[in-house]
PDB file of C-alpha atoms in Angstrom:
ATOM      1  CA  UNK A   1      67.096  44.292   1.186  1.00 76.00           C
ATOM      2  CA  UNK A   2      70.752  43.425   0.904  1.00 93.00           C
ATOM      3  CA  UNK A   3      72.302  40.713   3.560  1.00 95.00           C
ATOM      4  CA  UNK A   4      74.949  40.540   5.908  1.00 95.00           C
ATOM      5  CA  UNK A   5      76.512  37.145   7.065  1.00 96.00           C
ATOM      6  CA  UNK A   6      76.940  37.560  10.907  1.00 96.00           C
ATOM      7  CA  UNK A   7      78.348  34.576  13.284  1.00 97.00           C
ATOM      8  CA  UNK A   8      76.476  34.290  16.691  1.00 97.00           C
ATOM      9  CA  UNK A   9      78.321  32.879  19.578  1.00 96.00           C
ATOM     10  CA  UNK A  10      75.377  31.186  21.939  1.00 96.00           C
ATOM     11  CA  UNK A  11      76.647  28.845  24.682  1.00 94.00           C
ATOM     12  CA  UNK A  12      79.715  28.352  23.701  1.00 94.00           C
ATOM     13  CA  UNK A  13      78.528  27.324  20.012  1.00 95.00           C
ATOM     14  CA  UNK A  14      79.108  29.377  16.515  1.00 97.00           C
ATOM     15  CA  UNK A  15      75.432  30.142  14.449  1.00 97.00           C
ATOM     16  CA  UNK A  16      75.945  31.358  10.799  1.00 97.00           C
ATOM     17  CA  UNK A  17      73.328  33.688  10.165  1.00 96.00           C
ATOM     18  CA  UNK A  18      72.251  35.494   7.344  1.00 96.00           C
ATOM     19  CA  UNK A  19      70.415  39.100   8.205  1.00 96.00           C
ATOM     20  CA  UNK A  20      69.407  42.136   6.612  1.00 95.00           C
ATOM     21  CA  UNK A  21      71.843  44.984   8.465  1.00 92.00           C
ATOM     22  CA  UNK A  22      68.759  46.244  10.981  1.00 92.00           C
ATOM     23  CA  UNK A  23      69.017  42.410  12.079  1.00 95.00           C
ATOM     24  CA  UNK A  24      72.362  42.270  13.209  1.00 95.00           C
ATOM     25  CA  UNK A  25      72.569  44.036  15.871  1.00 95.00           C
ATOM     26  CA  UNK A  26      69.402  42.987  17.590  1.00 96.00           C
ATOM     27  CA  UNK A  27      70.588  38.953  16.783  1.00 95.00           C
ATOM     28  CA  UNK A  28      73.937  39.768  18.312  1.00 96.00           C
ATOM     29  CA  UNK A  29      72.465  40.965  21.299  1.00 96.00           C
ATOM     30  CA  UNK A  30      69.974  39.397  21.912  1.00 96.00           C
ATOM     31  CA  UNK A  31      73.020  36.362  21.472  1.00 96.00           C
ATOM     32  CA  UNK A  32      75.068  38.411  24.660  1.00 97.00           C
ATOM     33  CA  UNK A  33      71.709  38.112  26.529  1.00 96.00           C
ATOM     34  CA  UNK A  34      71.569  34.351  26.214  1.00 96.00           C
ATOM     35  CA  UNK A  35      74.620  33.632  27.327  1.00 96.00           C
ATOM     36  CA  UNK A  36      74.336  36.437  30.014  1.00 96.00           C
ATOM     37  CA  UNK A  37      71.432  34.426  31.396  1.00 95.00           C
ATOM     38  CA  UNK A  38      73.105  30.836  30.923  1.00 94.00           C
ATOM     39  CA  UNK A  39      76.189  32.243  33.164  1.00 94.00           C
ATOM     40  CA  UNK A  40      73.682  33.341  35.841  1.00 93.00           C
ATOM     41  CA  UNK A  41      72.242  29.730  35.958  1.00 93.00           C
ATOM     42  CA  UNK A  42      75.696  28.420  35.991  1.00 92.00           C
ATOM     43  CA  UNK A  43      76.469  30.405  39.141  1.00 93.00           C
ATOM     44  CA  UNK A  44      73.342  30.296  40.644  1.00 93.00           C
ATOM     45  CA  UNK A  45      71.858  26.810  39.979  1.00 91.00           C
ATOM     46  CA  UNK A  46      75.665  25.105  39.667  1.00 89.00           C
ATOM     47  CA  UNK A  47      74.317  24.711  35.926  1.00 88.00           C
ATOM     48  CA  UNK A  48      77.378  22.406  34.360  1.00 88.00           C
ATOM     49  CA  UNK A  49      76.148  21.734  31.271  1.00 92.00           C
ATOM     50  CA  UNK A  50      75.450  24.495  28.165  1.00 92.00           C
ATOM     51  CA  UNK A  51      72.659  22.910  27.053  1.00 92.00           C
ATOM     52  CA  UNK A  52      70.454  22.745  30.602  1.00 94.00           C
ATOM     53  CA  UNK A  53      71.360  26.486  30.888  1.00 93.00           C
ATOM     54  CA  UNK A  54      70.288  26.855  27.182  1.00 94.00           C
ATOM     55  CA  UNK A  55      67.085  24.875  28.273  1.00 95.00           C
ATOM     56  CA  UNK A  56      66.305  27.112  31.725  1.00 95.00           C
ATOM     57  CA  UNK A  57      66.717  30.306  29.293  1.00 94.00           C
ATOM     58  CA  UNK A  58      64.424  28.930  26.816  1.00 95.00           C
ATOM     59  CA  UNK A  59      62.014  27.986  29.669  1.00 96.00           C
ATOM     60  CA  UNK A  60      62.039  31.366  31.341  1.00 94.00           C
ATOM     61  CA  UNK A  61      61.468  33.263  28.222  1.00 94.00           C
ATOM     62  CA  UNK A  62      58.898  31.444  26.594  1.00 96.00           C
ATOM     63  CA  UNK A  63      57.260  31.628  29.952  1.00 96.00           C
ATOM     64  CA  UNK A  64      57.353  35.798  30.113  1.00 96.00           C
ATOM     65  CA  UNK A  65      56.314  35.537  26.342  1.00 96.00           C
ATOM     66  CA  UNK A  66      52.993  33.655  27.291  1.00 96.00           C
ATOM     67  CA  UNK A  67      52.557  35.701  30.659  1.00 96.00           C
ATOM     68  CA  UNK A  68      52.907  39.094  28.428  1.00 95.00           C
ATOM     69  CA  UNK A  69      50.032  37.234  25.643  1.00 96.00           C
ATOM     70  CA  UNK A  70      48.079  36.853  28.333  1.00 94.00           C
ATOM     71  CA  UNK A  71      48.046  40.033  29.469  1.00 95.00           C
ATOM     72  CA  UNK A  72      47.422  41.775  26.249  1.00 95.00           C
ATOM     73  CA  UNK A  73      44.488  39.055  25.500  1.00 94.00           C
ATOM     74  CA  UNK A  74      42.852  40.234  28.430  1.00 94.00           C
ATOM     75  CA  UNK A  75      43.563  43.630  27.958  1.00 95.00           C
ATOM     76  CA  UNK A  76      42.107  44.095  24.391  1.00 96.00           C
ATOM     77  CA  UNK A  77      38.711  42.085  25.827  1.00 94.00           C
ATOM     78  CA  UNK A  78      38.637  44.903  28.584  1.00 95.00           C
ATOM     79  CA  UNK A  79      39.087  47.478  25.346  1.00 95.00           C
ATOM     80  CA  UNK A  80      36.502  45.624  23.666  1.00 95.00           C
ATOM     81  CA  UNK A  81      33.861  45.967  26.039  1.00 96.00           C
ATOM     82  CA  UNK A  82      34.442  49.496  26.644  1.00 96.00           C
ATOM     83  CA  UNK A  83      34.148  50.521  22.965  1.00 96.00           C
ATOM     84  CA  UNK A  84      30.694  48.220  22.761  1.00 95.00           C
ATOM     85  CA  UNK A  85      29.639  49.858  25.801  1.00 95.00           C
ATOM     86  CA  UNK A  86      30.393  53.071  24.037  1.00 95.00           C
ATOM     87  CA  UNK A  87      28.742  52.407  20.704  1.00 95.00           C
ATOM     88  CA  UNK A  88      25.624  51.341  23.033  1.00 95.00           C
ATOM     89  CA  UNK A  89      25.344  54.652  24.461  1.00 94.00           C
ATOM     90  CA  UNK A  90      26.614  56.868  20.911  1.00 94.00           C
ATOM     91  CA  UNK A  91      23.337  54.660  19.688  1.00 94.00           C
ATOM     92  CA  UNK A  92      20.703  55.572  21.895  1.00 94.00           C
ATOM     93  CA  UNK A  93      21.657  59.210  21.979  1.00 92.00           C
ATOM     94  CA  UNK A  94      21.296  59.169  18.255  1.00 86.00           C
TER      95      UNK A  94
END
């Protein structure tokens, strides 16, 4: 797959990127997002420096990321016990 060169402006910094074209989009923004999120912490927190409101965004997405493992963790052992319970009772019938 062919790629595109794309420049990312995140807190107030330039990132060279290279991405395939399906990329590009997503990177740029997910880029407006970030620096969406730093300008709330700037406002809200009185966040002066870039880098502490690149650190609270960092912080509060990593966070949802392990919150939404969690979730599915427990909800594939919830799936898993169903489908033994299931094969328990397709095996006695049989």
């Amino acid at each position: 797959m062919q790629k595109v060169k794309v420049k990312i402006m995140v807190a107030d910094r330039e990132y060279p990127m290279m991405v395939s074209p399906d990329e590009e989009e997503i990177l740029r923004s997910a880029g407006k997002k970030i620096n969406n999120i730093i300008k709330e912490f700037e406002e809200k927190y009185s966040v002066k420096d870039k880098q502490d409101g690149l650190a609270m965004c960092a912080l509060q997405y990593v966070a949802k990321s392990m919150t939404l493992e969690n979730n599915i963790s427990e909800k594939e052992e919830l799936l898993t016990e169903e489908i033994d319970k299931l094969t328990q009772q397709i095996n006695q019938r049989l």
